[in-house]
Amino acid sequence: MKLIVRHQTSYSYGAGSSRVAMLLKLMPRRHHGQRVLEWQVTVNDDPVFGFAPNGYGDLEALWIRHRHMTGVNVVATGMVETSDTNGIISGLDEHFNPRIYLRETALTEPSAAIRELAGSVRDGDPLDRLHALSAAVRDAVAYRPGITRPETTAGEALMIGGGVCQDHAQIFISAARSLGVPARYVAGYLATQDGEALHETHAWAEAMVPGLGWVGFDTSNRVCVTDSYVRLASGLDADDAAPVRGSAMAAGTIGIDADVRIAQASDDEREQQLQKQQQQQWTLPARARE
């Protein structure tokens, strides 16, 4: 499936800002279920270059400006080809011990209730138990927007009994780690069947399954990831994997507005992409001779 994505995040500074710094994790990378055909990131219409792998292998870039600004507009756009791999995420070319994803954070520290929830899942092989754990988390936490905050911990969300995809993912991660299973938070995009525009990125979890590797669990939707998902960045928790993190020297009110649009590419759009690829094939040898 070919998916077109447009992700815009706008910041407004009521009294202006003299310095803005942003860490951007907005460049998806290739794996066996995902191929990036075209992608660009801009800040205030200027392209951002210099994306490089971080400690997790995800691509990130730092954008800094020292001048007066009343706002910053970050836009990531592109086309990604995806395929359904039954939830298995392979081919990321990672060179670290997965056990680093057993580390607890302030957002994922397991409460007594999370440990109890994890301990209730006993039957089946490792994959079956993780499926059962994901279902148990979703049964315990209803999807209810507006009752949790970005700083809400996994334990707090479970106690509230409601939340959004961030909360579902972090509770699952916390519970899996309490069982000795490496698990990580993933931020990305989900193409809905109705093509509805979203207001933010989607979130899910990946857990390390013996014999299979990383498997993606979207607890909110009770499924493993499919070709409707675009993987963007990962980390120990939501804060660690945030696609955009910034700081500003500003007085007054700071406003943030986000908008995500993702849809399957039409035949015309796929043809335009093919033509671009053919043009690149013709022009690359000429550039190489220069």
CSV table of C-alpha atoms in Angstrom, one decimal:
chain,number,residue,atom,x,y,z
A,1,MET,CA,0.0,0.0,0.0
A,2,LYS,CA,1.2,3.5,-0.8
A,3,LEU,CA,0.3,6.1,1.8
A,4,ILE,CA,0.6,9.9,1.5
A,5,VAL,CA,1.3,11.7,4.8
A,6,ARG,CA,1.2,15.3,5.8
A,7,HIS,CA,2.0,16.1,9.5
A,8,GLN,CA,2.0,19.8,10.5
A,9,THR,CA,2.8,21.1,14.0
A,10,SER,CA,2.5,24.9,14.6
A,11,TYR,CA,3.8,26.8,17.5
A,12,SER,CA,2.8,30.4,18.3
A,13,TYR,CA,4.6,32.7,20.7
A,14,GLY,CA,2.3,35.4,22.0
A,15,ALA,CA,5.1,37.8,23.0
A,16,GLY,CA,7.6,36.5,20.5
A,17,SER,CA,10.6,34.3,21.0
A,18,SER,CA,14.3,35.1,20.8
A,19,ARG,CA,15.5,31.5,20.6
A,20,VAL,CA,13.9,28.3,19.5
A,21,ALA,CA,15.5,24.8,19.5
A,22,MET,CA,13.7,21.7,18.2
A,23,LEU,CA,14.6,18.1,18.1
A,24,LEU,CA,12.9,16.5,15.1
A,25,LYS,CA,12.2,12.8,14.8
A,26,LEU,CA,10.1,13.2,11.7
A,27,MET,CA,12.1,11.1,9.1
A,28,PRO,CA,10.7,7.5,8.9
A,29,ARG,CA,13.3,4.8,8.1
A,30,ARG,CA,13.1,1.7,6.0
A,31,HIS,CA,12.4,-1.8,7.3
A,32,HIS,CA,11.0,-4.9,5.7
A,33,GLY,CA,7.4,-3.6,5.9
A,34,GLN,CA,8.1,0.0,5.1
A,35,ARG,CA,9.8,1.8,2.2
A,36,VAL,CA,10.1,5.6,2.1
A,37,LEU,CA,9.5,6.7,-1.5
A,38,GLU,CA,9.6,10.5,-0.9
A,39,TRP,CA,9.9,12.6,2.3
A,40,GLN,CA,10.6,16.1,3.2
A,41,VAL,CA,10.7,18.0,6.5
A,42,THR,CA,10.5,21.8,6.6
A,43,VAL,CA,10.4,24.4,9.3
A,44,ASN,CA,8.9,27.8,8.3
A,45,ASP,CA,9.1,26.5,4.7
A,46,ASP,CA,12.9,25.9,4.8
A,47,PRO,CA,13.9,22.2,4.2
A,48,VAL,CA,15.6,20.5,7.1
A,49,PHE,CA,18.7,18.5,6.3
A,50,GLY,CA,21.3,16.6,8.4
A,51,PHE,CA,19.1,13.8,9.8
A,52,ALA,CA,21.3,11.2,11.4
A,53,PRO,CA,20.7,8.0,13.5
A,54,ASN,CA,20.3,8.4,17.2
A,55,GLY,CA,21.0,5.7,19.8
A,56,TYR,CA,18.0,3.7,18.8
A,57,GLY,CA,18.8,4.0,15.1
A,58,ASP,CA,15.9,6.4,14.4
A,59,LEU,CA,16.7,9.5,12.3
A,60,GLU,CA,16.7,12.9,14.0
A,61,ALA,CA,17.8,16.4,13.3
A,62,LEU,CA,18.3,19.5,15.5
A,63,TRP,CA,16.9,22.8,14.3
A,64,ILE,CA,17.9,26.0,16.2
A,65,ARG,CA,17.3,29.7,15.5
A,66,HIS,CA,18.5,32.7,17.5
A,67,ARG,CA,16.3,35.5,16.3
A,68,HIS,CA,12.9,37.0,17.1
A,69,MET,CA,10.0,34.8,15.9
A,70,THR,CA,6.3,34.9,16.6
A,71,GLY,CA,5.8,31.3,15.5
A,72,VAL,CA,7.2,28.1,14.1
A,73,ASN,CA,5.5,25.8,11.5
A,74,VAL,CA,6.9,22.3,11.2
A,75,VAL,CA,5.7,20.2,8.3
A,76,ALA,CA,6.6,16.6,7.3
A,77,THR,CA,5.3,15.3,4.0
A,78,GLY,CA,5.9,12.3,1.8
A,79,MET,CA,4.9,9.0,0.4
A,80,VAL,CA,5.6,5.6,2.1
A,81,GLU,CA,5.0,2.1,0.7
A,82,THR,CA,4.0,-0.4,3.3
A,83,SER,CA,3.3,-4.1,3.4
A,84,ASP,CA,1.6,-6.3,6.0
A,85,THR,CA,4.2,-8.4,7.9
A,86,ASN,CA,1.8,-9.9,10.5
A,87,GLY,CA,3.0,-7.4,13.0
A,88,ILE,CA,6.7,-8.4,12.8
A,89,ILE,CA,9.1,-5.5,12.5
A,90,SER,CA,12.4,-6.7,11.0
A,91,GLY,CA,15.2,-5.2,8.9
A,92,LEU,CA,15.7,-2.1,11.0
A,93,ASP,CA,19.5,-2.7,11.1
A,94,GLU,CA,19.8,-2.2,14.9
A,95,HIS,CA,23.1,-2.9,16.7
A,96,PHE,CA,22.3,-2.9,20.4
A,97,ASN,CA,21.0,-5.3,23.0
A,98,PRO,CA,17.2,-5.3,23.1
A,99,ARG,CA,17.4,-5.5,26.9
A,100,ILE,CA,18.0,-1.7,27.0
A,101,TYR,CA,14.2,-1.6,26.6
A,102,LEU,CA,13.7,-3.2,30.0
A,103,ARG,CA,14.6,0.2,31.6
A,104,GLU,CA,11.9,1.8,33.6
A,105,THR,CA,11.1,5.5,33.2
A,106,ALA,CA,9.0,7.9,35.2
A,107,LEU,CA,6.1,7.4,32.7
A,108,THR,CA,6.4,3.6,32.6
A,109,GLU,CA,7.3,2.6,36.1
A,110,PRO,CA,5.1,-0.3,37.0
A,111,SER,CA,2.6,0.2,39.8
A,112,ALA,CA,1.3,-2.6,41.9
A,113,ALA,CA,-1.8,-2.7,39.8
A,114,ILE,CA,0.2,-3.0,36.6
A,115,ARG,CA,2.2,-5.9,38.1
A,116,GLU,CA,-1.0,-7.6,39.1
A,117,LEU,CA,-2.4,-7.1,35.6
A,118,ALA,CA,0.8,-8.5,34.0
A,119,GLY,CA,0.7,-11.5,36.5
A,120,SER,CA,-2.8,-12.4,35.5
A,121,VAL,CA,-1.6,-13.4,32.0
A,122,ARG,CA,-0.1,-16.9,32.4
A,123,ASP,CA,-1.2,-19.3,29.7
A,124,GLY,CA,0.2,-19.9,26.2
A,125,ASP,CA,3.6,-19.2,24.5
A,126,PRO,CA,5.3,-15.8,24.7
A,127,LEU,CA,3.4,-14.4,21.7
A,128,ASP,CA,0.0,-15.6,23.0
A,129,ARG,CA,0.7,-14.1,26.4
A,130,LEU,CA,1.6,-10.7,24.9
A,131,HIS,CA,-1.6,-10.8,22.9
A,132,ALA,CA,-3.5,-11.6,26.0
A,133,LEU,CA,-1.7,-8.8,27.9
A,134,SER,CA,-2.6,-6.3,25.2
A,135,ALA,CA,-6.3,-7.3,25.4
A,136,ALA,CA,-6.2,-7.1,29.2
A,137,VAL,CA,-4.9,-3.6,29.1
A,138,ARG,CA,-7.6,-2.5,26.6
A,139,ASP,CA,-10.3,-4.2,28.7
A,140,ALA,CA,-9.1,-2.3,31.8
A,141,VAL,CA,-8.6,1.1,30.1
A,142,ALA,CA,-11.4,2.5,28.0
A,143,TYR,CA,-10.6,4.8,25.1
A,144,ARG,CA,-11.6,8.2,26.5
A,145,PRO,CA,-9.9,11.3,25.1
A,146,GLY,CA,-9.4,14.3,27.4
A,147,ILE,CA,-9.1,12.6,30.8
A,148,THR,CA,-5.3,12.1,30.7
A,149,ARG,CA,-2.4,14.4,29.9
A,150,PRO,CA,1.0,13.9,28.2
A,151,GLU,CA,2.6,13.6,31.7
A,152,THR,CA,0.1,11.0,32.9
A,153,THR,CA,2.0,7.9,33.9
A,154,ALA,CA,1.1,4.3,33.0
A,155,GLY,CA,0.1,3.6,36.6
A,156,GLU,CA,-2.1,6.7,36.8
A,157,ALA,CA,-3.9,5.9,33.5
A,158,LEU,CA,-4.6,2.4,34.7
A,159,MET,CA,-6.0,3.7,38.0
A,160,ILE,CA,-8.2,6.2,36.1
A,161,GLY,CA,-9.5,3.4,33.8
A,162,GLY,CA,-9.4,5.5,30.7
A,163,GLY,CA,-7.1,7.2,28.3
A,164,VAL,CA,-5.8,7.4,24.7
A,165,CYS,CA,-3.3,5.5,22.6
A,166,GLN,CA,-0.3,6.9,24.6
A,167,ASP,CA,-1.7,5.5,27.8
A,168,HIS,CA,-2.6,2.1,26.3
A,169,ALA,CA,0.9,1.8,24.9
A,170,GLN,CA,2.7,2.8,28.1
A,171,ILE,CA,0.7,0.5,30.3
A,172,PHE,CA,1.4,-2.4,27.9
A,173,ILE,CA,5.1,-1.5,27.9
A,174,SER,CA,5.3,-1.2,31.7
A,175,ALA,CA,3.5,-4.6,32.2
A,176,ALA,CA,5.6,-6.3,29.6
A,177,ARG,CA,8.9,-5.1,31.1
A,178,SER,CA,7.7,-6.3,34.6
A,179,LEU,CA,7.5,-9.7,33.0
A,180,GLY,CA,11.1,-9.4,31.7
A,181,VAL,CA,10.0,-8.7,28.1
A,182,PRO,CA,11.8,-5.8,26.3
A,183,ALA,CA,9.2,-3.4,25.1
A,184,ARG,CA,9.3,0.1,23.5
A,185,TYR,CA,7.0,2.9,22.6
A,186,VAL,CA,6.5,3.8,18.9
A,187,ALA,CA,5.1,7.0,17.4
A,188,GLY,CA,3.8,7.0,13.9
A,189,TYR,CA,0.8,7.3,11.7
A,190,LEU,CA,-2.3,5.2,11.1
A,191,ALA,CA,-4.4,5.4,8.0
A,192,THR,CA,-8.1,5.1,9.1
A,193,GLN,CA,-10.6,3.4,6.8
A,194,ASP,CA,-12.7,6.5,6.6
A,195,GLY,CA,-9.7,8.7,5.7
A,196,GLU,CA,-10.5,11.1,8.6
A,197,ALA,CA,-7.9,13.7,9.4
A,198,LEU,CA,-6.2,13.3,12.8
A,199,HIS,CA,-5.0,15.9,15.2
A,200,GLU,CA,-1.9,14.0,16.3
A,201,THR,CA,0.3,11.1,15.7
A,202,HIS,CA,-0.7,7.6,16.6
A,203,ALA,CA,1.1,5.4,19.2
A,204,TRP,CA,1.6,1.7,19.8
A,205,ALA,CA,4.2,-0.6,21.3
A,206,GLU,CA,6.7,-3.1,20.1
A,207,ALA,CA,7.7,-6.1,22.2
A,208,MET,CA,10.6,-8.6,21.7
A,209,VAL,CA,9.3,-12.1,21.1
A,210,PRO,CA,11.7,-15.0,21.1
A,211,GLY,CA,12.1,-16.5,17.6
A,212,LEU,CA,10.2,-13.6,15.9
A,213,GLY,CA,11.9,-10.4,17.0
A,214,TRP,CA,10.0,-7.2,17.5
A,215,VAL,CA,6.2,-7.4,17.1
A,216,GLY,CA,4.0,-4.3,17.0
A,217,PHE,CA,0.9,-4.2,19.3
A,218,ASP,CA,-1.7,-1.5,18.8
A,219,THR,CA,-3.5,-2.0,22.1
A,220,SER,CA,-6.0,0.8,21.4
A,221,ASN,CA,-7.3,-1.0,18.3
A,222,ARG,CA,-6.7,-4.5,19.6
A,223,VAL,CA,-4.5,-5.5,16.6
A,224,CYS,CA,-0.9,-6.0,15.6
A,225,VAL,CA,0.4,-3.4,13.2
A,226,THR,CA,-0.5,-3.8,9.5
A,227,ASP,CA,0.2,-2.0,6.3
A,228,SER,CA,-2.0,0.8,7.5
A,229,TYR,CA,0.7,2.0,9.9
A,230,VAL,CA,3.8,4.2,9.2
A,231,ARG,CA,6.5,3.8,11.8
A,232,LEU,CA,8.2,7.1,12.6
A,233,ALA,CA,10.3,7.0,15.9
A,234,SER,CA,10.7,4.8,19.0
A,235,GLY,CA,11.9,5.2,22.5
A,236,LEU,CA,11.5,4.1,26.1
A,237,ASP,CA,8.2,6.1,26.5
A,238,ALA,CA,6.1,8.8,24.8
A,239,ASP,CA,8.5,11.6,25.8
A,240,ASP,CA,11.5,9.7,24.5
A,241,ALA,CA,9.9,8.9,21.2
A,242,ALA,CA,8.2,12.3,20.6
A,243,PRO,CA,8.4,13.3,16.9
A,244,VAL,CA,8.8,17.0,17.8
A,245,ARG,CA,10.4,18.2,21.1
A,246,GLY,CA,11.3,21.9,21.5
A,247,SER,CA,12.2,24.7,23.8
A,248,ALA,CA,11.8,28.4,23.4
A,249,MET,CA,12.9,31.5,25.1
A,250,ALA,CA,9.6,33.2,25.1
A,251,ALA,CA,7.3,35.3,27.3
A,252,GLY,CA,3.5,35.1,27.3
A,253,THR,CA,1.3,32.3,26.0
A,254,ILE,CA,2.7,29.5,23.8
A,255,GLY,CA,0.1,27.8,21.6
A,256,ILE,CA,0.5,24.5,19.9
A,257,ASP,CA,-1.7,23.1,17.1
A,258,ALA,CA,-1.2,19.8,15.3
A,259,ASP,CA,-2.8,18.2,12.3
A,260,VAL,CA,-2.1,14.8,10.7
A,261,ARG,CA,-3.5,13.7,7.3
A,262,ILE,CA,-2.8,10.3,5.9
A,263,ALA,CA,-4.5,8.6,2.9
A,264,GLN,CA,-3.9,5.9,0.4
A,265,ALA,CA,-2.2,7.3,-2.8
A,266,SER,CA,-4.4,7.5,-5.9
A,267,ASP,CA,-3.4,6.1,-9.2
A,268,ASP,CA,-2.3,9.6,-10.5
A,269,GLU,CA,-0.2,10.1,-7.4
A,270,ARG,CA,1.5,6.8,-7.8
A,271,GLU,CA,2.2,7.6,-11.4
A,272,GLN,CA,3.7,10.9,-10.5
A,273,GLN,CA,6.0,9.1,-8.0
A,274,LEU,CA,7.1,6.6,-10.6
A,275,GLN,CA,7.9,9.5,-13.0
A,276,LYS,CA,10.0,11.2,-10.3
A,277,GLN,CA,11.9,7.9,-9.7
A,278,GLN,CA,12.6,7.5,-13.5
A,279,GLN,CA,13.8,11.1,-13.7
A,280,GLN,CA,16.2,10.5,-10.8
A,281,GLN,CA,17.6,7.4,-12.5
A,282,TRP,CA,18.3,9.5,-15.7
A,283,THR,CA,19.8,12.4,-13.9
A,284,LEU,CA,22.0,10.6,-11.3
A,285,PRO,CA,24.7,9.5,-13.8
A,286,ALA,CA,25.0,13.1,-15.1
A,287,ARG,CA,25.4,14.4,-11.6
A,288,ALA,CA,28.0,11.8,-10.9
A,289,ARG,CA,30.2,13.0,-13.8
A,290,GLU,CA,30.1,16.6,-12.6
